[in-house]
CSV table of C-alpha atoms in Angstrom, one decimal:
chain,number,residue,atom,x,y,z
A,1,MET,CA,-18.9,-11.6,-5.3
A,2,GLU,CA,-18.0,-14.7,-2.8
A,3,THR,CA,-15.3,-17.1,-3.5
A,4,GLU,CA,-13.8,-20.0,-1.5
A,5,LEU,CA,-11.5,-17.6,0.3
A,6,SER,CA,-13.9,-14.8,1.0
A,7,LYS,CA,-16.3,-17.6,2.6
A,8,ARG,CA,-13.4,-18.7,4.4
A,9,LEU,CA,-12.6,-15.2,6.0
A,10,GLY,CA,-16.2,-14.6,6.3
A,11,VAL,CA,-16.5,-11.5,4.2
A,12,GLU,CA,-19.3,-10.8,1.8
A,13,HIS,CA,-17.3,-9.6,-1.4
A,14,ALA,CA,-13.9,-10.8,-2.2
A,15,ILE,CA,-12.5,-7.2,-2.3
A,16,PHE,CA,-9.4,-6.6,-0.1
A,17,GLY,CA,-9.0,-2.8,0.4
A,18,PHE,CA,-5.3,-1.7,1.5
A,19,THR,CA,-5.3,1.7,3.1
A,20,PRO,CA,-3.2,3.6,5.6
A,21,PHE,CA,-6.5,5.0,6.8
A,22,PRO,CA,-8.4,3.6,9.8
A,23,ALA,CA,-11.5,5.2,8.8
A,24,VAL,CA,-11.3,3.9,5.1
A,25,ALA,CA,-10.3,0.3,6.3
A,26,ALA,CA,-13.5,0.4,8.6
A,27,ALA,CA,-15.7,1.5,5.9
A,28,ILE,CA,-14.5,-1.3,3.3
A,29,THR,CA,-15.0,-3.8,6.1
A,30,ARG,CA,-18.6,-2.6,7.0
A,31,ALA,CA,-19.4,-2.4,3.1
A,32,GLY,CA,-18.5,-6.1,2.8
A,33,GLY,CA,-14.9,-6.3,2.0
A,34,LEU,CA,-11.9,-7.1,4.1
A,35,GLY,CA,-10.3,-3.7,5.1
A,36,VAL,CA,-6.6,-3.8,5.4
A,37,LEU,CA,-4.7,-1.2,7.7
A,38,GLY,CA,-1.3,-0.3,6.7
A,39,VAL,CA,0.7,-0.2,9.7
A,40,VAL,CA,4.1,1.0,8.6
A,41,ARG,CA,3.6,4.7,9.5
A,42,TYR,CA,3.2,3.8,13.1
A,43,GLY,CA,6.6,4.7,15.4
A,44,ALA,CA,4.7,4.2,18.5
A,45,PRO,CA,2.9,1.1,19.7
A,46,ASP,CA,0.2,3.0,21.8
A,47,GLU,CA,-0.5,5.1,18.2
A,48,LEU,CA,-1.2,1.4,16.7
A,49,ALA,CA,-3.3,0.3,19.7
A,50,ARG,CA,-5.3,3.6,19.6
A,51,ASP,CA,-6.4,3.3,16.0
A,52,LEU,CA,-6.9,-0.6,16.4
A,53,ASP,CA,-9.4,0.3,19.2
A,54,TRP,CA,-11.0,2.5,16.9
A,55,MET,CA,-11.2,-0.2,14.2
A,56,GLN,CA,-12.9,-2.4,16.8
A,57,LYS,CA,-15.7,-0.1,17.6
A,58,HIS,CA,-16.1,0.8,13.8
A,59,THR,CA,-16.2,-2.6,12.0
A,60,ASP,CA,-19.7,-3.8,13.3
A,61,GLY,CA,-17.6,-7.0,14.2
A,62,LYS,CA,-16.8,-7.9,10.9
A,63,PRO,CA,-13.3,-9.1,10.1
A,64,TYR,CA,-10.3,-6.9,8.9
A,65,GLY,CA,-6.4,-7.1,8.5
A,66,ILE,CA,-3.2,-5.2,8.8
A,67,ASP,CA,-0.4,-4.7,6.4
A,68,VAL,CA,3.3,-4.7,7.6
A,69,VAL,CA,6.6,-4.3,6.1
A,70,MET,CA,9.5,-6.7,6.5
A,71,PRO,CA,12.1,-6.4,3.9
A,72,ALA,CA,13.6,-9.1,2.8
A,73,ARG,CA,17.1,-7.7,2.7
A,74,ALA,CA,17.3,-4.2,4.5
A,75,VAL,CA,19.9,-2.5,6.8
A,76,ASP,CA,19.3,-4.5,10.2
A,77,GLY,CA,20.7,-4.8,13.8
A,78,VAL,CA,21.2,-1.1,14.0
A,79,THR,CA,19.5,2.0,15.3
A,80,GLU,CA,17.6,4.8,13.4
A,81,ALA,CA,20.5,7.2,14.4
A,82,ASP,CA,23.2,4.5,13.2
A,83,ILE,CA,21.3,4.5,9.8
A,84,GLU,CA,21.4,7.8,9.6
A,85,ASP,CA,25.0,8.3,9.9
A,86,MET,CA,25.5,6.1,6.9
A,87,ILE,CA,23.7,8.5,4.7
A,88,PRO,CA,26.4,10.3,2.4
A,89,ASP,CA,26.9,14.0,2.6
A,90,THR,CA,26.2,14.2,-1.1
A,91,HIS,CA,22.7,12.9,-0.9
A,92,ARG,CA,22.0,15.4,2.1
A,93,ARG,CA,23.1,18.3,0.0
A,94,PHE,CA,21.2,17.1,-3.4
A,95,VAL,CA,18.0,17.3,-0.9
A,96,ARG,CA,18.7,20.6,0.5
A,97,ASP,CA,19.4,22.0,-3.1
A,98,THR,CA,16.6,20.5,-4.8
A,99,LEU,CA,14.1,22.1,-2.0
A,100,ALA,CA,15.6,25.3,-2.2
A,101,GLN,CA,15.2,25.4,-6.0
A,102,HIS,CA,11.6,25.3,-5.1
A,103,GLY,CA,11.4,27.7,-2.3
A,104,VAL,CA,10.4,25.1,0.2
A,105,PRO,CA,10.4,26.5,3.6
A,106,GLU,CA,12.1,25.0,6.9
A,107,LEU,CA,9.5,23.3,9.2
A,108,PRO,CA,8.8,25.5,11.9
A,109,GLU,CA,11.2,25.3,15.0
A,110,GLY,CA,10.6,22.7,17.4
A,111,GLU,CA,8.1,20.7,14.7
A,112,ALA,CA,9.6,17.0,14.1
A,113,SER,CA,8.9,15.7,10.7
A,114,GLY,CA,5.6,13.9,10.4
A,115,TRP,CA,6.4,11.3,7.8
A,116,ARG,CA,9.0,8.6,9.0
A,117,ILE,CA,9.3,5.2,7.8
A,118,THR,CA,10.9,3.6,10.7
A,119,GLY,CA,8.4,0.7,10.0
A,120,TRP,CA,10.6,-0.4,7.3
A,121,MET,CA,13.0,-1.6,9.9
A,122,GLU,CA,12.3,-5.1,11.1
A,123,HIS,CA,12.4,-4.5,14.9
A,124,VAL,CA,9.7,-1.9,14.5
A,125,ALA,CA,7.6,-4.1,12.4
A,126,ARG,CA,7.8,-6.6,15.0
A,127,SER,CA,6.8,-4.3,17.7
A,128,GLN,CA,3.7,-3.7,15.4
A,129,LEU,CA,2.8,-7.2,15.1
A,130,ASP,CA,3.1,-7.6,18.9
A,131,VAL,CA,0.1,-4.8,19.3
A,132,ALA,CA,-1.9,-6.2,16.4
A,133,LEU,CA,-2.0,-10.0,17.9
A,134,ASP,CA,-4.0,-8.5,20.8
A,135,TYR,CA,-6.8,-7.9,18.1
A,136,PRO,CA,-8.8,-10.2,16.2
A,137,VAL,CA,-6.9,-9.7,13.0
A,138,ARG,CA,-7.8,-12.1,10.5
A,139,LEU,CA,-5.1,-11.3,7.7
A,140,LEU,CA,-1.6,-10.3,8.1
A,141,ALA,CA,-0.1,-9.1,4.8
A,142,ASN,CA,3.7,-8.2,4.3
A,143,ALA,CA,4.5,-5.8,1.6
A,144,LEU,CA,7.9,-6.9,0.6
A,145,GLY,CA,8.5,-10.6,0.3
A,146,SER,CA,7.7,-13.6,2.9
A,147,PRO,CA,7.8,-12.4,6.6
A,148,PRO,CA,10.3,-14.5,8.6
A,149,PRO,CA,9.3,-18.1,9.6
A,150,ASP,CA,8.9,-17.2,13.2
A,151,ILE,CA,6.2,-14.4,12.1
A,152,VAL,CA,4.3,-16.8,9.9
A,153,ARG,CA,4.1,-19.2,12.7
A,154,ARG,CA,3.0,-16.8,15.2
A,155,ALA,CA,0.2,-15.5,12.9
A,156,HIS,CA,-0.9,-19.1,12.2
A,157,GLN,CA,-1.0,-19.6,16.2
A,158,HIS,CA,-3.4,-16.9,16.3
A,159,GLY,CA,-5.6,-18.3,13.5
A,160,ILE,CA,-4.3,-15.8,11.0
A,161,LEU,CA,-3.9,-16.0,7.5
A,162,VAL,CA,-0.6,-14.7,6.1
A,163,ALA,CA,-0.4,-13.1,2.6
A,164,ALA,CA,2.3,-11.9,0.7
A,165,LEU,CA,2.9,-9.5,-2.5
A,166,ALA,CA,4.5,-11.1,-5.3
A,167,GLY,CA,5.6,-9.3,-8.9
A,168,SER,CA,6.5,-12.6,-10.5
A,169,ALA,CA,5.6,-16.3,-10.4
A,170,ARG,CA,9.1,-17.1,-9.1
A,171,HIS,CA,8.3,-14.8,-5.9
A,172,ALA,CA,5.1,-16.4,-5.6
A,173,GLU,CA,6.7,-19.9,-5.6
A,174,ARG,CA,8.9,-18.6,-2.5
A,175,HIS,CA,6.2,-17.5,-0.9
A,176,ALA,CA,4.3,-20.9,-1.0
A,177,GLU,CA,7.5,-22.7,0.1
A,178,ALA,CA,7.8,-20.2,3.2
A,179,GLY,CA,4.4,-21.6,4.3
A,180,ILE,CA,2.2,-18.2,3.2
A,181,ASP,CA,-1.7,-18.9,2.8
A,182,VAL,CA,-2.4,-16.2,0.2
A,183,VAL,CA,-0.5,-14.7,-2.5
A,184,VAL,CA,-1.1,-11.2,-3.9
A,185,ALA,CA,-0.1,-11.2,-7.7
A,186,GLN,CA,0.7,-7.3,-7.8
A,187,GLY,CA,1.1,-6.2,-11.3
A,188,TYR,CA,3.3,-3.5,-12.8
A,189,GLU,CA,0.4,-0.9,-13.0
A,190,ALA,CA,0.0,-1.0,-9.2
A,191,GLY,CA,0.8,1.8,-6.9
A,192,GLY,CA,3.7,1.6,-4.5
A,193,HIS,CA,6.4,-1.0,-4.7
A,194,THR,CA,5.8,-3.0,-7.5
A,195,GLY,CA,7.5,-5.4,-10.2
A,196,GLU,CA,7.9,-5.0,-14.1
A,197,ILE,CA,4.9,-7.5,-15.3
A,198,ALA,CA,1.6,-6.4,-16.0
A,199,SER,CA,-1.7,-8.0,-14.2
A,200,MET,CA,-3.0,-9.6,-16.9
A,201,VAL,CA,0.2,-11.4,-17.7
A,202,LEU,CA,1.2,-11.8,-13.9
A,203,THR,CA,-2.2,-13.0,-12.4
A,204,PRO,CA,-2.6,-16.5,-14.4
A,205,GLU,CA,1.1,-17.2,-14.2
A,206,VAL,CA,1.0,-16.8,-10.2
A,207,VAL,CA,-2.4,-18.9,-10.1
A,208,LYS,CA,-0.6,-21.7,-12.1
A,209,ALA,CA,2.5,-21.6,-10.2
A,210,VAL,CA,0.9,-21.7,-6.5
A,211,ASP,CA,-2.2,-23.7,-7.2
A,212,PRO,CA,-4.0,-24.6,-4.8
A,213,LEU,CA,-3.0,-21.6,-2.8
A,214,PRO,CA,-5.7,-18.7,-3.1
A,215,VAL,CA,-4.3,-15.7,-5.2
A,216,LEU,CA,-5.4,-12.1,-5.1
A,217,ALA,CA,-5.1,-10.0,-8.5
A,218,ALA,CA,-3.7,-6.7,-7.9
A,219,GLY,CA,-2.6,-3.6,-10.0
A,220,GLY,CA,-4.4,-1.6,-12.1
A,221,ILE,CA,-7.8,-2.8,-10.7
A,222,GLY,CA,-10.6,-0.1,-9.7
A,223,THR,CA,-13.8,-1.4,-11.7
A,224,GLY,CA,-16.2,-4.4,-11.1
A,225,GLU,CA,-15.3,-5.0,-15.0
A,226,GLN,CA,-11.7,-5.5,-13.9
A,227,ILE,CA,-12.6,-7.4,-10.9
A,228,ALA,CA,-14.4,-9.8,-12.9
A,229,ALA,CA,-11.4,-10.5,-15.1
A,230,GLY,CA,-9.1,-11.0,-12.2
A,231,LEU,CA,-11.5,-13.6,-11.1
A,232,ALA,CA,-11.6,-15.1,-14.6
A,233,LEU,CA,-7.9,-15.4,-14.5
A,234,GLY,CA,-8.2,-17.5,-11.6
A,235,ALA,CA,-7.9,-15.3,-8.6
A,236,GLN,CA,-10.0,-15.7,-5.8
A,237,GLY,CA,-10.3,-12.0,-5.1
A,238,VAL,CA,-8.7,-8.7,-5.6
A,239,TRP,CA,-6.6,-6.1,-3.7
A,240,LEU,CA,-7.3,-2.6,-4.2
A,241,GLY,CA,-5.2,0.2,-2.8
A,242,SER,CA,-5.1,3.3,-5.1
A,243,ILE,CA,-8.8,3.7,-5.5
A,244,TRP,CA,-9.4,4.4,-1.8
A,245,LEU,CA,-7.0,7.6,-1.7
A,246,THR,CA,-9.8,10.0,-3.2
A,247,THR,CA,-12.6,8.7,-1.1
A,248,ARG,CA,-14.0,11.1,1.6
A,249,GLU,CA,-13.0,8.9,4.5
A,250,ALA,CA,-9.3,9.2,3.5
A,251,ARG,CA,-9.4,12.9,4.5
A,252,LEU,CA,-6.0,13.6,2.8
A,253,ARG,CA,-4.5,16.3,4.8
A,254,SER,CA,-3.7,18.2,1.4
A,255,ARG,CA,-6.1,19.5,-1.0
A,256,ALA,CA,-3.6,20.2,-3.2
A,257,LEU,CA,-2.8,16.5,-3.6
A,258,THR,CA,-6.2,15.4,-3.8
A,259,ARG,CA,-6.8,17.9,-6.6
A,260,LYS,CA,-3.7,16.5,-8.3
A,261,LEU,CA,-5.0,12.9,-7.9
A,262,LEU,CA,-8.5,13.8,-9.4
A,263,ALA,CA,-6.8,15.5,-12.2
A,264,ALA,CA,-4.1,12.8,-13.0
A,265,GLY,CA,-4.3,10.6,-16.2
A,266,SER,CA,-3.2,7.1,-16.3
A,267,GLY,CA,0.1,8.2,-18.0
A,268,ASP,CA,1.1,10.5,-14.9
A,269,THR,CA,2.7,7.9,-12.7
A,270,VAL,CA,6.4,6.6,-12.8
A,271,ARG,CA,8.2,4.0,-11.1
A,272,SER,CA,10.8,5.6,-9.2
A,273,ARG,CA,13.0,4.7,-6.0
A,274,ALA,CA,12.9,8.4,-4.9
A,275,LEU,CA,10.4,7.5,-1.9
A,276,THR,CA,12.0,4.5,-0.3
A,277,GLY,CA,15.0,3.3,-2.4
A,278,LYS,CA,13.1,0.7,-3.9
A,279,PRO,CA,11.0,0.8,-7.3
A,280,ALA,CA,7.6,2.3,-6.4
A,281,ARG,CA,5.0,3.7,-8.6
A,282,GLN,CA,3.9,7.1,-7.6
A,283,LEU,CA,2.8,10.5,-9.0
A,284,ARG,CA,5.3,11.8,-11.6
A,285,THR,CA,6.6,15.1,-10.1
A,286,GLU,CA,9.5,17.3,-10.3
A,287,TRP,CA,10.8,15.8,-7.2
A,288,THR,CA,10.7,12.1,-8.8
A,289,ASP,CA,12.4,13.6,-12.1
A,290,ALA,CA,15.3,14.9,-9.9
A,291,TRP,CA,16.1,11.5,-8.2
A,292,ASP,CA,15.7,9.4,-11.4
A,293,ASP,CA,18.0,11.9,-13.3
A,294,PRO,CA,21.2,10.1,-14.3
A,295,THR,CA,23.1,13.2,-13.5
A,296,GLY,CA,22.2,13.3,-9.9
A,297,PRO,CA,23.4,11.0,-7.0
A,298,GLY,CA,20.7,8.4,-7.5
A,299,ALA,CA,18.6,6.9,-4.7
A,300,LEU,CA,19.8,5.1,-1.5
A,301,PRO,CA,18.9,1.5,-0.7
A,302,MET,CA,16.1,0.9,1.5
A,303,PRO,CA,15.7,2.0,4.4
A,304,LEU,CA,18.3,4.9,3.9
A,305,GLN,CA,16.6,6.6,1.2
A,306,GLY,CA,13.1,7.0,3.3
A,307,LEU,CA,15.2,8.3,6.2
A,308,LEU,CA,17.0,10.5,4.2
A,309,VAL,CA,14.0,12.2,2.4
A,310,ALA,CA,11.3,12.0,5.5
A,311,GLU,CA,11.9,15.6,6.4
A,312,ALA,CA,11.9,16.9,2.8
A,313,VAL,CA,8.5,15.0,2.1
A,314,SER,CA,7.2,16.6,5.5
A,315,ARG,CA,8.0,20.1,4.1
A,316,ILE,CA,6.7,19.5,0.5
A,317,GLN,CA,3.4,18.2,2.1
A,318,ARG,CA,3.0,20.9,4.8
A,319,TYR,CA,3.6,23.8,2.3
A,320,GLU,CA,1.8,21.8,-0.7
A,321,VAL,CA,4.4,22.4,-3.0
A,322,GLU,CA,2.5,21.2,-6.1
A,323,SER,CA,5.5,20.8,-8.2
A,324,LEU,CA,6.9,18.5,-6.0
A,325,LEU,CA,3.8,17.0,-4.2
A,326,GLY,CA,3.1,13.4,-4.8
A,327,THR,CA,2.0,10.1,-3.4
A,328,PRO,CA,2.2,6.4,-4.4
A,329,VAL,CA,-0.6,5.6,-6.7
A,330,GLY,CA,-1.2,3.2,-9.4
A,331,GLN,CA,-2.2,3.8,-13.0
A,332,ILE,CA,-5.9,3.3,-11.9
A,333,VAL,CA,-5.7,7.3,-11.0
A,334,GLY,CA,-6.9,8.2,-14.5
A,335,GLN,CA,-10.3,6.4,-13.6
A,336,MET,CA,-10.1,8.4,-10.0
A,337,THR,CA,-12.0,11.5,-11.2
A,338,SER,CA,-14.4,12.5,-8.1
A,339,GLU,CA,-14.5,12.0,-4.2
A,340,ARG,CA,-17.1,9.5,-3.1
A,341,ARG,CA,-17.6,7.7,0.0
A,342,VAL,CA,-16.5,4.0,0.3
A,343,GLN,CA,-19.9,2.7,0.2
A,344,ALA,CA,-20.4,4.4,-3.2
A,345,VAL,CA,-17.2,2.9,-4.7
A,346,PHE,CA,-18.5,-0.5,-3.4
A,347,ASP,CA,-21.5,-0.2,-5.3
A,348,ASP,CA,-19.6,0.8,-8.5
A,349,LEU,CA,-17.7,-2.0,-8.1
A,350,THR,CA,-20.4,-4.5,-7.4
A,351,ARG,CA,-22.9,-3.3,-10.3
A,352,GLY,CA,-19.7,-3.2,-12.9
A,353,PHE,CA,-19.1,-6.9,-11.9
A,354,GLU,CA,-22.5,-7.7,-12.4
A,355,ARG,CA,-22.6,-5.9,-15.8
A,356,ALA,CA,-19.2,-8.0,-16.9
A,357,VAL,CA,-20.8,-11.2,-15.7
A,358,ASP,CA,-24.1,-10.7,-17.6
A,359,ARG,CA,-22.1,-9.7,-20.8
A,360,VAL,CA,-19.9,-12.7,-20.5
A,361,GLN,CA,-23.0,-14.9,-19.9
A,362,ARG,CA,-24.9,-13.4,-22.9
A,363,ILE,CA,-21.8,-13.9,-25.5
A,364,ALA,CA,-21.6,-17.8,-23.9
A,365,GLY,CA,-25.5,-18.0,-24.8
A,366,ARG,CA,-26.5,-18.4,-21.1
A,367,ALA,CA,-28.4,-15.3,-20.6
């Protein structure tokens, strides 16, 4: 599964694996792909440095990347406390009432919320990048649009390729104009923030729009056959995220959440603003239903929504309230039916890719 882009980055397979778990990212890299560590959850620079130190020791000298979040439009120039003050009381009351209806206990006294998204704020993302540039990172991906021009320049000065996610050909063209090196065409089926165009339509549109820039296909991909399809549509690799959530290396804190993921079908996700304020595909739960109900107050813009629900999400996760318990995940969740090690996932991906290529060659009369 080598392409021009994978050769340029020095990886065996053109599989780019996004994950918030260092152990998963390192395992992806060791298996021959490019592990990309999502760093939005890191509030303190020393925490990120600690995990990047660990990555250095467990990637066997092979390349890896990081994924930051620098929103194109967000509340900026103020502190987290200032933003907290901007959250309406009606929304705070809605959170309290929803949790009370489901009997969700308070956090123990003195225990802070373990789920914060201060990384959505640009100054935090910049501090994360300051740390990462001290390491041999090969790829910098931005989850929400093109990063600021000075960030692109800094990355290039360090020999780092810059990638940005796009949900339409128009978005991809803006990335190309901003000097982005790799465009991730993320289809409607993907987990997390995503647009409204399906991967089968989006990938070739983006390939054509930004040629000759390399494109990664993303959204609903979790088998080798789907990887072959993405490459056939002109992509130079695939960007996989959801498929790693049920790997053994991920070690999700909640066994209840793992059970829900393994039991979910491809129709059990929804694009909702409940988590961050922007449409993000996630497991459908009574929590997402409450926020998407037109009789409710509706989600706030990012990053207000994330700050509003941070403690609530921590409480839901801590007490494993199954009716409310969810996570960002794509429609590929319907094929995530067992816990496997990352290497086993890779083995299945490469075997499926070979089967697909052999099948097409037979159809073309070349086998």
